[in-house]
Short mmCIF file of C-alpha atoms in Angstrom, two decimals:
data_model
loop_
_atom_site.label_atom_id
_atom_site.label_comp_id
_atom_site.label_asym_id
_atom_site.label_seq_id
_atom_site.Cartn_x
_atom_site.Cartn_y
_atom_site.Cartn_z
CA MET X 259 -0.81 13.57 21.16
CA ILE X 260 -1.41 9.86 20.62
CA HIS X 261 -2.40 7.75 17.63
CA HIS X 262 -3.25 4.54 19.48
CA ALA X 263 -4.86 3.75 22.82
CA SER X 264 -1.77 1.81 23.88
CA GLN X 265 0.12 5.13 24.08
CA ILE X 266 -2.09 6.64 26.81
CA PRO X 267 0.25 6.99 29.80
CA LEU X 268 -2.48 6.89 32.46
CA SER X 269 -5.04 4.42 33.80
CA GLY X 270 -8.41 5.17 35.31
CA LYS X 271 -11.63 6.88 34.25
CA ALA X 272 -11.70 8.62 30.87
CA ALA X 273 -14.10 11.12 29.30
CA ILE X 274 -14.09 10.98 25.50
CA TYR X 275 -14.63 14.24 23.65
CA GLY X 276 -16.34 13.42 20.35
CA THR X 277 -19.16 11.20 19.14
CA GLY X 278 -18.14 10.48 15.53
CA GLY X 279 -16.07 7.85 13.78
CA ARG X 280 -12.84 8.93 15.43
CA ALA X 281 -14.35 8.49 18.89
CA ALA X 282 -15.77 5.10 17.91
CA LYS X 283 -12.35 3.93 16.73
CA LEU X 284 -10.72 5.07 19.96
CA LEU X 285 -13.37 3.30 22.03
CA ALA X 286 -12.74 0.05 20.12
CA GLN X 287 -9.01 0.36 20.83
CA LEU X 288 -9.67 0.99 24.53
CA ARG X 289 -11.83 -2.10 24.80
CA ARG X 290 -9.28 -4.27 23.02
CA HIS X 291 -6.01 -2.95 24.41
CA ARG X 292 -6.71 -0.96 27.60
CA PRO X 293 -8.92 -2.78 30.12
CA ASP X 294 -7.36 -0.50 32.74
CA ILE X 295 -9.18 2.52 31.25
CA THR X 296 -12.92 2.89 31.85
CA PRO X 297 -14.89 5.39 29.73
CA VAL X 298 -17.34 7.18 32.03
CA ALA X 299 -18.78 9.93 29.81
CA TYR X 300 -18.81 11.52 26.39
CA LEU X 301 -18.35 15.23 25.77
CA SER X 302 -19.48 17.33 22.84
CA GLY X 303 -19.75 20.94 21.78
CA THR X 304 -23.52 20.95 21.30
CA PRO X 305 -24.91 17.56 22.36
CA GLN X 306 -28.30 16.63 20.93
CA ALA X 307 -29.01 13.96 23.54
CA ALA X 308 -28.40 13.22 27.21
CA GLU X 309 -26.41 10.06 26.53
CA HIS X 310 -24.33 8.36 23.85
CA GLN X 311 -23.66 4.62 23.62
CA GLY X 312 -25.05 4.14 27.12
CA LEU X 313 -22.87 6.80 28.76
CA PRO X 314 -23.74 10.37 29.82
CA LEU X 315 -23.22 12.95 27.08
CA LEU X 316 -22.27 16.40 28.40
CA PRO X 317 -21.33 19.68 26.77
CA GLY X 318 -17.66 20.55 27.05
CA THR X 319 -18.55 23.47 29.30
CA ARG X 320 -19.75 20.91 31.88
CA ALA X 321 -16.77 18.58 31.58
CA ALA X 322 -15.96 18.91 35.28
CA GLU X 323 -19.16 16.95 36.04
CA ALA X 324 -18.03 13.85 34.10
CA GLY X 325 -16.28 12.16 37.01
CA HIS X 326 -13.18 11.45 34.97
CA ASP X 327 -9.45 11.28 35.64
CA PHE X 328 -8.46 12.53 32.16
CA VAL X 329 -9.98 13.48 28.80
CA LEU X 330 -9.29 11.83 25.44
CA ILE X 331 -10.08 14.27 22.64
CA ALA X 332 -11.23 12.31 19.58
CA ALA X 333 -12.52 15.17 17.42
CA TYR X 334 -11.05 17.21 14.60
CA CYS X 335 -11.01 20.79 15.92
CA TYR X 336 -9.06 19.98 19.04
CA ASP X 337 -7.35 23.38 19.04
CA GLU X 338 -10.77 24.92 19.71
CA ILE X 339 -11.70 22.22 22.23
CA ILE X 340 -8.55 22.47 24.37
CA PRO X 341 -9.24 26.01 25.69
CA VAL X 342 -12.79 25.00 26.64
CA LEU X 343 -11.55 21.99 28.58
CA ARG X 344 -8.76 23.99 30.18
CA GLU X 345 -11.41 26.31 31.56
CA HIS X 346 -14.19 23.82 32.34
CA GLY X 347 -12.50 20.42 32.67
CA GLY X 348 -11.54 20.58 36.31
CA GLY X 349 -7.81 20.71 35.60
CA LYS X 350 -7.63 17.09 34.44
CA PRO X 351 -4.99 15.92 31.89
CA LEU X 352 -5.88 16.09 28.18
CA PHE X 353 -4.77 13.76 25.37
CA VAL X 354 -5.47 14.26 21.65
CA PHE X 355 -6.17 11.14 19.58
CA LEU X 356 -5.00 11.40 15.94
CA ASP X 357 -6.34 8.80 13.51
CA LEU X 358 -3.53 7.76 11.15
CA ASP X 359 -5.69 5.41 9.10
CA VAL X 360 -7.03 8.35 7.09
CA VAL X 361 -3.64 8.70 5.39
CA ASN X 362 -1.96 5.31 5.78
CA ALA X 363 -4.80 3.35 4.16
CA PRO X 364 -5.13 3.65 0.35
CA LYS X 365 -8.02 5.83 -0.64
CA PRO X 366 -11.03 3.87 -1.90
CA PRO X 367 -11.96 4.37 -5.56
CA ALA X 368 -14.43 7.13 -6.22
CA PRO X 369 -18.01 5.95 -6.76
CA LYS X 370 -18.94 5.61 -10.42
CA ALA X 371 -20.93 8.55 -11.72
CA ASP X 372 -24.44 8.04 -13.02
CA PRO X 373 -24.42 8.47 -16.83
CA ALA X 374 -27.96 9.85 -16.56
CA LEU X 375 -26.46 12.85 -14.78
CA THR X 376 -24.43 13.66 -17.88
CA GLN X 377 -27.58 13.66 -19.98
CA THR X 378 -29.40 15.84 -17.46
CA ILE X 379 -26.64 18.42 -17.64
CA LEU X 380 -26.54 18.22 -21.43
CA THR X 381 -30.26 19.03 -21.66
CA ARG X 382 -29.50 22.24 -19.80
CA CYS X 383 -26.92 23.20 -22.42
CA ALA X 384 -29.38 23.85 -25.23
CA ASN X 385 -27.89 27.32 -25.65
CA PRO X 386 -25.88 29.76 -23.52
CA GLU X 387 -28.98 31.42 -22.10
CA VAL X 388 -30.58 28.15 -21.00
CA PHE X 389 -27.25 27.00 -19.58
CA ARG X 390 -26.82 30.13 -17.49
CA GLU X 391 -30.38 30.00 -16.23
CA GLY X 392 -30.46 26.26 -15.54
CA LEU X 393 -27.02 25.62 -14.05
CA ARG X 394 -25.78 28.91 -12.63
CA ARG X 395 -24.59 28.48 -9.04
CA LEU X 396 -22.05 31.04 -7.93
CA PRO X 397 -19.17 29.70 -5.82
CA ASP X 398 -18.81 30.63 -2.18
CA LYS X 399 -15.20 31.64 -2.82
CA LEU X 400 -12.58 32.32 -5.47
CA HIS X 401 -8.94 31.28 -5.41
CA PHE X 402 -6.06 33.67 -6.12
CA THR X 403 -2.65 32.70 -7.48
CA LEU X 404 -0.57 35.78 -6.73
CA SER X 405 2.76 34.65 -8.20
CA SER X 406 3.83 32.27 -10.94
CA ASP X 407 7.19 31.76 -9.26
CA CYS X 408 8.18 29.62 -6.27
CA ASN X 409 11.19 29.42 -3.99
CA CYS X 410 10.85 25.64 -3.59
CA ALA X 411 11.02 22.82 -6.12
CA CYS X 412 8.77 20.18 -4.55
CA ILE X 413 9.08 16.77 -6.15
CA PHE X 414 5.28 16.37 -6.31
CA CYS X 415 4.63 19.72 -8.05
CA PRO X 416 4.78 20.37 -11.82
CA CYS X 417 6.28 23.79 -11.12
CA SER X 418 9.52 21.90 -10.59
CA HIS X 419 9.47 20.57 -14.15
CA ARG X 420 8.03 23.48 -16.16
CA PRO X 421 9.10 27.10 -16.80
CA ARG X 422 7.51 29.33 -14.15
CA GLY X 423 8.52 32.92 -14.83
CA ASN X 424 8.05 35.60 -12.21
CA GLN X 425 4.68 37.12 -13.04
CA LEU X 426 2.74 38.78 -10.21
CA LEU X 427 -1.00 39.45 -10.07
CA ASP X 428 -1.63 43.17 -10.50
CA ALA X 429 -2.74 44.56 -7.14
CA ASP X 430 -5.35 46.91 -8.62
CA LEU X 431 -6.86 44.08 -10.66
CA CYS X 432 -6.98 41.93 -7.53
CA ARG X 433 -8.85 44.67 -5.68
CA SER X 434 -11.26 45.03 -8.60
CA VAL X 435 -12.01 41.31 -8.59
CA LEU X 436 -12.58 41.36 -4.82
CA ALA X 437 -15.06 44.22 -5.24
CA GLN X 438 -16.89 42.30 -7.97
CA MET X 439 -17.03 39.23 -5.75
CA ALA X 440 -18.63 41.23 -2.97
CA GLU X 441 -21.24 42.64 -5.36
CA LEU X 442 -22.13 39.12 -6.54
CA GLY X 443 -22.33 37.74 -3.00
CA ILE X 444 -19.10 35.72 -3.11
CA HIS X 445 -17.59 36.21 0.34
CA GLY X 446 -14.62 33.83 0.43
CA ALA X 447 -11.10 34.53 -0.86
CA ASP X 448 -8.64 31.66 -0.87
CA PHE X 449 -5.03 32.66 -1.53
CA SER X 450 -4.06 29.05 -2.24
CA PRO X 451 -2.10 28.97 -5.49
CA ILE X 452 -2.37 26.48 -8.31
CA MET X 453 1.26 27.35 -8.94
CA GLY X 454 3.96 29.43 -7.29
CA GLU X 455 4.22 30.81 -3.75
CA GLY X 456 1.80 33.61 -2.91
CA MET X 457 3.97 35.15 -0.22
CA LEU X 458 6.51 36.10 -2.89
CA HIS X 459 4.11 38.89 -3.86
CA PRO X 460 5.54 42.13 -2.35
CA GLN X 461 2.00 43.28 -1.47
CA PHE X 462 0.84 40.00 0.01
CA LEU X 463 -0.41 41.36 3.34
CA GLU X 464 -1.90 44.42 1.65
CA LEU X 465 -3.96 42.16 -0.62
CA LEU X 466 -5.21 40.18 2.39
CA GLN X 467 -6.23 43.51 3.89
CA ALA X 468 -7.96 44.43 0.62
CA ALA X 469 -9.93 41.18 0.82
CA ARG X 470 -11.00 41.98 4.37
CA ASP X 471 -11.90 45.56 3.38
CA ALA X 472 -13.98 44.24 0.47
CA GLY X 473 -16.12 42.30 2.93
CA MET X 474 -14.64 38.82 2.52
CA ALA X 475 -15.87 36.83 5.52
CA ASP X 476 -13.55 33.88 5.00
CA ILE X 477 -9.92 34.40 3.96
CA ARG X 478 -7.58 31.43 3.55
CA VAL X 479 -3.87 31.15 2.78
CA THR X 480 -1.80 28.15 1.70
CA THR X 481 1.98 28.47 1.74
CA ASN X 482 5.15 26.40 1.77
CA GLY X 483 6.02 28.28 4.97
CA THR X 484 9.49 29.40 3.96
CA LEU X 485 8.50 33.09 3.95
CA LEU X 486 6.36 33.14 7.08
CA PRO X 487 6.95 36.23 9.24
CA GLN X 488 9.28 35.54 12.13
CA ASP X 489 8.56 38.66 14.19
CA ASP X 490 5.54 38.69 16.49
CA GLU X 491 4.01 41.89 15.13
CA THR X 492 3.86 40.74 11.49
CA ALA X 493 2.80 37.25 12.51
CA ARG X 494 -0.09 38.74 14.48
CA ARG X 495 -1.09 40.87 11.49
CA LEU X 496 -1.14 37.83 9.19
CA LEU X 497 -3.29 35.80 11.58
CA ASP X 498 -5.66 38.68 12.22
CA LEU X 499 -6.25 39.02 8.47
CA ALA X 500 -6.47 35.33 7.58
CA ASP X 501 -9.03 32.95 9.03
CA GLY X 502 -6.73 30.07 8.24
CA VAL X 503 -3.08 29.65 7.26
CA SER X 504 -2.25 26.17 5.94
CA VAL X 505 1.45 25.41 5.88
CA SER X 506 2.45 22.53 3.62
CA SER X 507 5.37 20.61 5.09
CA PRO X 508 7.33 17.47 4.17
CA GLY X 509 8.11 16.89 7.84
CA LEU X 510 9.94 19.05 10.32
CA THR X 511 13.57 18.15 9.71
CA PRO X 512 16.22 19.77 7.48
CA GLU X 513 16.56 16.50 5.56
CA ALA X 514 12.85 16.40 4.72
CA TYR X 515 12.96 19.91 3.28
CA ARG X 516 16.04 19.12 1.20
CA LYS X 517 14.62 15.81 -0.06
CA VAL X 518 10.98 16.74 -0.83
CA PHE X 519 10.79 20.53 -1.08
CA ARG X 520 14.39 20.77 -2.31
CA SER X 521 14.83 23.79 -0.06
CA GLY X 522 17.32 24.71 2.62
CA ARG X 523 14.92 27.04 4.46
CA TYR X 524 13.78 24.61 7.14
CA GLY X 525 15.01 26.95 9.91
CA ALA X 526 12.91 29.81 8.53
CA VAL X 527 9.82 27.58 8.49
CA LEU X 528 10.31 26.55 12.11
CA ALA X 529 10.87 30.14 13.26
CA GLY X 530 7.79 31.28 11.35
CA LEU X 531 5.61 28.56 12.87
CA GLU X 532 6.78 29.54 16.34
CA ALA X 533 5.92 33.20 15.67
CA LEU X 534 2.45 32.27 14.36
CA GLY X 535 1.86 29.98 17.33
CA ARG X 536 2.70 32.77 19.74
CA ALA X 537 0.40 35.13 17.85
CA LYS X 538 -2.46 32.64 18.05
CA LEU X 539 -2.02 32.20 21.79
CA ALA X 540 -1.95 35.98 22.13
CA GLY X 541 -5.45 36.15 20.65
CA ALA X 542 -5.03 36.30 16.86
CA ARG X 543 -8.06 35.08 14.93
CA GLY X 544 -6.65 32.63 12.37
CA ARG X 545 -5.87 28.92 12.67
CA VAL X 546 -2.36 27.73 11.80
CA ASN X 547 -2.66 24.30 10.19
CA ILE X 548 0.38 22.19 9.31
CA CYS X 549 -0.45 19.91 6.35
CA LEU X 550 2.06 17.11 5.92
CA ARG X 551 3.11 16.16 2.38
CA THR X 552 5.60 13.52 3.40
CA TYR X 553 7.58 10.58 2.10
CA ARG X 554 7.63 8.86 5.50
CA PRO X 555 4.98 7.24 7.72
CA PHE X 556 3.18 9.82 9.80
CA GLU X 557 4.08 8.09 13.05
CA GLU X 558 7.73 8.64 12.15
CA THR X 559 7.27 12.34 11.41
CA PHE X 560 5.78 12.84 14.89
CA GLN X 561 9.28 12.27 16.23
CA ASP X 562 10.85 14.95 14.02
CA GLU X 563 12.92 17.49 15.90
CA GLY X 564 10.61 20.28 14.78
CA PHE X 565 7.46 18.53 15.99
CA LEU X 566 9.06 17.90 19.37
CA ARG X 567 10.15 21.53 19.59
CA LEU X 568 6.65 22.76 18.70
CA THR X 569 4.85 20.35 21.04
CA PRO X 570 4.05 23.04 23.66
CA LEU X 571 2.36 25.15 20.98
CA PHE X 572 0.31 22.17 19.75
CA LYS X 573 -0.78 21.30 23.28
CA ALA X 574 -1.78 24.88 24.03
CA GLY X 575 -3.78 25.25 20.81
CA GLY X 576 -1.42 27.74 19.15
CA LEU X 577 -0.74 25.39 16.24
CA PHE X 578 -2.95 22.73 14.68
CA PHE X 579 -2.14 19.45 12.97
CA ASP X 580 -4.35 16.58 11.89
CA PRO X 581 -3.47 13.60 9.68
CA ALA X 582 -6.71 14.09 7.73
CA ASP X 583 -5.20 17.24 6.22
CA GLY X 584 -2.02 15.49 5.08
CA SER X 585 -1.06 13.03 2.41
CA VAL X 586 1.37 10.34 1.38
CA GLU X 587 -0.60 9.88 -1.88
CA PHE X 588 0.15 12.28 -4.73
CA ASP X 589 -1.41 13.04 -8.10
CA THR X 590 0.72 13.00 -11.24
CA TRP X 591 -0.98 16.21 -12.39
CA ALA X 592 -2.05 14.44 -15.61
CA GLY X 593 1.48 13.19 -16.16
CA ALA X 594 3.25 16.50 -15.51
CA VAL X 595 5.00 15.18 -12.37
CA ASP X 596 7.96 12.82 -12.53
CA THR X 597 6.90 10.16 -10.06
CA GLY X 598 10.35 8.59 -10.30
CA ALA X 599 11.38 11.03 -7.57
CA PHE X 600 8.82 9.58 -5.15
CA SER X 601 10.27 7.44 -2.37
CA GLN X 602 9.41 5.36 0.69
CA SER X 603 5.76 5.92 1.68
CA MET X 604 4.84 8.17 -1.26
CA ARG X 605 2.14 6.66 -3.46
CA VAL X 606 0.69 7.67 -6.82
CA ALA X 607 -2.97 8.65 -6.66
CA ARG X 608 -5.27 7.20 -9.28
CA GLY X 609 -8.37 8.65 -10.87
CA GLY X 610 -9.62 10.65 -13.81
CA ALA X 611 -12.70 11.22 -15.92
CA ALA X 612 -13.85 8.90 -18.70
CA LYS X 613 -16.20 9.39 -21.61
CA GLY X 614 -19.77 9.41 -20.31
CA ASP X 615 -18.85 10.84 -16.92
CA PRO X 616 -20.53 14.14 -16.01
CA PRO X 617 -18.40 17.28 -15.77
CA CYS X 618 -16.31 17.59 -12.63
CA CYS X 619 -17.93 19.35 -9.69
CA MET X 620 -15.11 21.91 -9.77
CA LEU X 621 -16.20 23.01 -13.22
CA LEU X 622 -19.89 23.19 -12.39
CA ALA X 623 -19.72 24.66 -8.85
CA PRO X 624 -17.33 26.29 -9.97
CA ALA X 625 -14.04 26.35 -8.03
CA ALA X 626 -12.29 29.01 -10.10
CA THR X 627 -8.87 30.58 -9.68
CA VAL X 628 -7.45 33.94 -10.74
CA LEU X 629 -4.05 33.44 -12.39
CA PRO X 630 -1.19 35.96 -12.12
CA ASP X 631 -1.94 37.42 -15.56
CA GLY X 632 -5.58 38.02 -14.61
CA SER X 633 -6.99 34.96 -16.38
CA LEU X 634 -9.93 33.21 -14.74
CA ARG X 635 -9.49 29.42 -14.83
CA LEU X 636 -12.15 26.99 -13.70
CA CYS X 637 -9.99 24.52 -11.78
CA PRO X 638 -7.83 25.80 -8.89
CA CYS X 639 -6.01 22.53 -8.27
CA ARG X 640 -4.46 20.86 -11.32
CA TYR X 641 -2.95 21.67 -14.69
CA GLN X 642 -0.87 19.72 -17.18
CA ASP X 643 1.79 21.67 -19.09
CA ASP X 644 0.48 25.19 -18.61
CA PRO X 645 -2.46 26.55 -16.55
CA HIS X 646 -3.37 28.75 -19.52
CA ASP X 647 -5.29 25.96 -21.18
CA GLU X 648 -8.85 25.25 -22.31
CA LEU X 649 -10.15 25.67 -18.75
CA VAL X 650 -9.42 29.41 -18.92
CA LEU X 651 -12.68 31.36 -19.34
CA GLY X 652 -11.11 34.72 -20.19
CA ASN X 653 -9.19 37.56 -18.64
CA LEU X 654 -10.62 39.66 -15.82
CA GLY X 655 -8.75 42.66 -17.11
CA ASP X 656 -10.95 42.55 -20.22
CA GLU X 657 -14.27 41.13 -18.99
CA PRO X 658 -16.09 41.30 -15.65
CA LEU X 659 -16.29 38.27 -13.37
CA ASP X 660 -20.05 37.89 -13.81
CA ALA X 661 -19.70 37.68 -17.59
CA LEU X 662 -17.15 34.87 -17.42
CA LEU X 663 -18.79 32.60 -14.84
CA PHE X 664 -21.44 30.61 -16.74
CA GLY X 665 -20.75 32.70 -19.82
CA PRO X 666 -20.27 31.45 -23.42
CA LYS X 667 -16.84 29.87 -22.86
CA HIS X 668 -18.06 28.10 -19.70
CA PHE X 669 -21.12 26.89 -21.61
CA GLU X 670 -19.06 25.51 -24.48
CA LEU X 671 -16.68 23.68 -22.14
CA VAL X 672 -19.50 21.92 -20.28
CA ARG X 673 -21.36 21.12 -23.49
CA ARG X 674 -18.27 19.58 -25.09
CA TRP X 675 -17.53 17.53 -21.95
CA CYS X 676 -21.05 16.08 -21.93
CA ALA X 677 -20.61 15.20 -25.60
CA GLY X 678 -17.47 13.22 -24.77
CA ASP X 679 -14.78 15.84 -25.44
CA ILE X 680 -13.16 15.91 -21.99
CA PRO X 681 -10.25 18.33 -21.39
CA ALA X 682 -6.93 16.51 -21.43
CA VAL X 683 -5.96 17.64 -17.94
CA CYS X 684 -9.16 16.15 -16.50
CA ARG X 685 -8.80 12.71 -18.04
CA ALA X 686 -6.09 11.63 -15.58
CA CYS X 687 -6.78 13.93 -12.64
CA ALA X 688 -7.01 12.04 -9.35
CA LEU X 689 -9.23 14.79 -7.94
CA TYR X 690 -12.04 14.29 -10.48
CA ALA X 691 -15.38 14.06 -8.71
CA PRO X 692 -18.87 14.17 -10.25
CA PRO X 693 -21.31 16.78 -9.00
CA ASP X 694 -23.85 15.96 -6.33
CA PRO X 695 -27.13 15.33 -8.21
CA SER X 696 -29.01 17.40 -5.63
CA TRP X 697 -26.84 20.38 -6.58
CA LEU X 698 -28.58 20.58 -9.96
CA GLY X 699 -31.97 21.14 -8.39
CA PRO X 700 -35.23 20.85 -10.32
CA GLU X 701 -35.19 21.65 -14.03
CA LYS X 702 -36.46 25.14 -14.73
#
């Protein structure tokens, strides 16, 4: 893996896999820093033209025809591309280009929302019935927080600073919600917690199986990785049930885990990643994605002992990593996180909603999460002091899912926001984003 053209160890003719911004950046670096490398063709999964930027554009399955000495992969899903090129690339060397600018450069400020959008939404809040008819758009997935507890104390997470308890989502209630989702046409289940560590739930794998049995077509898991299975059989089961397993990591060294996650389980993470990588190469369905949440520059973390040890699995496509999925910029969770613990490359993210801004897209879409006590909360990403706040629509043990989404409590929350009464947790949330105007559709 490389993050600059100067690191390519070969000279000669190169085929570039990709036609987007990442490929354009790599080409600019080649022209400026590597006159000894000549691009001779572009490759793509499903090319829509015969050429790109004056060079032949071929499907990856015809890579052997490109007349190249090596391939530079400048596309996101390189773990899916590598097997294709291994089979159809003529046995030429492969290099993956990772663009570090996506994390090293400060994020640009979010575009200012159109105040007219707030008024448009408000007109559709005349009463609960009009609101439900005019704005109802069911999400494509729900999030599940299976445990309120965590076995790490990450410096960027409010769980480290607030009482957590050890509440677990009732398995029967979870199955009931999954069945309701299927009936409504919601076919995605994301076991990515707003708090806690989901793999602490003693029935974690059984609940993933329940999601699959309920007809969920897309099942995702986010974990701190400390409880990943280390035996091949269980690792294979996890990856056959989950379409994606995202492992948050502060970097693959013991020091990074002690400093950022405040955990001594680095060895367990590394062993679990190796087991998942083997399972993937053995044919398991899910992708294993390492998402860096680090205090150091990404180029430094690439030299971590764990990354070097896992390099064969990355190169073979058993594990996946991309800087676009990581971060050195962290939200304060509306002031719930003590940013005094941040160090080195860690930055504080800025953002939030102001009076006149339309309701966040996560409230209107909505991106809801099921909390361990069965409450349904609109936002799956941020809370302030307690997730049981004004964004909670009700409890799924008392009311069905369909009655809560775009029901009276949802209506009142949106109406109040449009009138200027914005929930406290949203006022300083760096993830605030207005809805896409096209999402509203024509007024009914």
